[in-house]
Coordinates of C-alpha atoms in Angstrom, one line a residue:
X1 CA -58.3 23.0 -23.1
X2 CA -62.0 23.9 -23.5
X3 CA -62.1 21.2 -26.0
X4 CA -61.1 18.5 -23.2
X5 CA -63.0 19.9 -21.2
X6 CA -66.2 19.9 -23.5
X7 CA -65.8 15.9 -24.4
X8 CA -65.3 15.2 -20.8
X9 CA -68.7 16.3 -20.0
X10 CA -70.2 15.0 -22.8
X11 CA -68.5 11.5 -21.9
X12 CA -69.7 12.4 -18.2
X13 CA -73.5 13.3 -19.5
X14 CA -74.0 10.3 -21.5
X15 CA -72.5 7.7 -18.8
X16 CA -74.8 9.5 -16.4
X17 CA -77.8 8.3 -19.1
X18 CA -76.9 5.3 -19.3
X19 CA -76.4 4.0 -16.0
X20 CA -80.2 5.8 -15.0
X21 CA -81.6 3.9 -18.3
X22 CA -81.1 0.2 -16.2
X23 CA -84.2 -0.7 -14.8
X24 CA -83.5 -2.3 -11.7
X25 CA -86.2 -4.1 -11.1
X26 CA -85.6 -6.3 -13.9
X27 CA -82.6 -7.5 -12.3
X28 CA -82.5 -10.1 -9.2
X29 CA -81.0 -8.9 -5.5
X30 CA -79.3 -11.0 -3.5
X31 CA -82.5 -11.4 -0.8
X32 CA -84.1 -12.9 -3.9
X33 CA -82.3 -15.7 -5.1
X34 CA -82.7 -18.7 -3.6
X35 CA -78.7 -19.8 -3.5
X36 CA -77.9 -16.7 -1.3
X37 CA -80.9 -17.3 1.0
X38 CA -80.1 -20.7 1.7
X39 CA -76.3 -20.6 2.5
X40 CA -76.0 -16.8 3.8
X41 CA -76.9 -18.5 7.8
X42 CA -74.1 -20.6 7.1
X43 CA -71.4 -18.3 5.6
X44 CA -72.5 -15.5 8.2
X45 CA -71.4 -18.5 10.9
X46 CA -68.8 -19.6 9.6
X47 CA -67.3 -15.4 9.3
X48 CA -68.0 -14.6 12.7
X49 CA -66.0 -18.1 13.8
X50 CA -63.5 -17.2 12.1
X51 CA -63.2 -13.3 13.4
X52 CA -62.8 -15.5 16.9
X53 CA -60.7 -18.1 16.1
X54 CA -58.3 -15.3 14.7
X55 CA -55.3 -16.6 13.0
X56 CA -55.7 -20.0 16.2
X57 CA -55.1 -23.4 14.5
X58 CA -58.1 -24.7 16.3
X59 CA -60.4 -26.9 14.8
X60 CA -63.7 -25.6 13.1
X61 CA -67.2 -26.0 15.1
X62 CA -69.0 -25.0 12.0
X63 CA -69.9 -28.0 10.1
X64 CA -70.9 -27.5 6.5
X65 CA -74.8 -28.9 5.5
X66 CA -73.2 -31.3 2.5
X67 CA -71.8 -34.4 2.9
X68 CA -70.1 -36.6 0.5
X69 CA -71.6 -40.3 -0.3
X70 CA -68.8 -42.6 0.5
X71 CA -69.8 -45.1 -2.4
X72 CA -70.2 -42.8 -5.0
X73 CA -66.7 -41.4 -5.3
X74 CA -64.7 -42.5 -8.4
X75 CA -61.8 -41.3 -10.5
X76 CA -62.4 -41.1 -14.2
X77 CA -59.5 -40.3 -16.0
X78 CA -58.2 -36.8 -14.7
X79 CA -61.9 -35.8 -13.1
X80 CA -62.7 -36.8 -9.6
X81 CA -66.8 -37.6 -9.5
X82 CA -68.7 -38.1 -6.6
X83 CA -71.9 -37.6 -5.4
X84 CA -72.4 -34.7 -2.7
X85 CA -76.1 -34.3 0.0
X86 CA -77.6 -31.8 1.6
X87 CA -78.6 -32.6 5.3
X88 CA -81.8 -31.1 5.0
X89 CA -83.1 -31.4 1.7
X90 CA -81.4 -35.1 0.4
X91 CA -81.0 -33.7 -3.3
X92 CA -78.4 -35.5 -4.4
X93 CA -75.4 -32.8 -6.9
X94 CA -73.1 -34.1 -8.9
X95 CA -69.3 -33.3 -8.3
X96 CA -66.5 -33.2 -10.6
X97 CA -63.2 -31.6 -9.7
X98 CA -61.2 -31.7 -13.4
X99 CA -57.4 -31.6 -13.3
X100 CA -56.3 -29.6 -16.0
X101 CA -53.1 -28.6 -17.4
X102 CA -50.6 -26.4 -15.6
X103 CA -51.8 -27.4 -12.5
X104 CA -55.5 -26.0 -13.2
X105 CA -58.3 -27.8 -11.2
X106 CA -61.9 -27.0 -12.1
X107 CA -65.0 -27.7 -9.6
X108 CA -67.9 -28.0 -11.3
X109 CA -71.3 -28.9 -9.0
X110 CA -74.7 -29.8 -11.0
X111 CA -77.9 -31.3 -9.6
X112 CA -77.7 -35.6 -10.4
X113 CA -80.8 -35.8 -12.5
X114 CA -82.0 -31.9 -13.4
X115 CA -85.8 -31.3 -14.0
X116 CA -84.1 -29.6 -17.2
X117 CA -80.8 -30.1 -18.6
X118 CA -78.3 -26.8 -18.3
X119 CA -76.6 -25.3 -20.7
X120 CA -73.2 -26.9 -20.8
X121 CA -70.5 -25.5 -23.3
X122 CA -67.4 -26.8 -21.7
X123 CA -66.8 -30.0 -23.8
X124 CA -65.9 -27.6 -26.7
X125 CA -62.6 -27.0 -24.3

């Protein structure tokens, strides 16, 4: 019993450690990336419309800032592409919703032309 008891603190003591070895401030908040500060207005709106609405079946007031381009929407093989703007800004993103197997859709958003290309691993799927 004092055996357990002995490993369990250790195990305690060196979890301890290493959770105060992180230094935080080598790691983003929220408040500091620019995704969250730009859609946080809207997701707070759309929340609180929601907490009124209740379980209603009314229609929503809150409009979202992105818009699909009529013209730019195509079907290539089993992926869905079109071409999605911000109200404000006019960046144009790239959308492709993917229909897997099984019934498995994936939504992937990109910016059209990137000042620098990402990282993209998924054609080894």
């Amino acid at each position: 019993m004092k055996l357990t008891l002995l490993y369990l603190a250790a195990t305690v003591s060196l979890l301890a450690q290493v959770g105060l070895a992180v230094k935080q401030e080598d790691f983003k908040t929220s408040e500091q990336v620019a995704f969250y500060r730009r859609h946080r207005a809207f997701a707070d709106g759309v929340g609180k419309e929601s907490q009124l609405l209740g379980k209603s079946t009314g229609a929503s007031q809150t409009a979202s800032p992105y818009s699909v381009l009529q013209d730019s929407v195509y079907l290539d093989g089993h992926t869905l592409v079109a071409s999605v703007q911000h109200g404000a800004d006019k960046v144009p993103l790239k959308l492709n919703v993917s229909f897997l197997d099984k019934g498995i859709v994936r939504i992937r958003g990109q910016e059209a032309d990137p000042l620098k290309a990402r990282f993209d691993d998924t054609q080894k799927l």
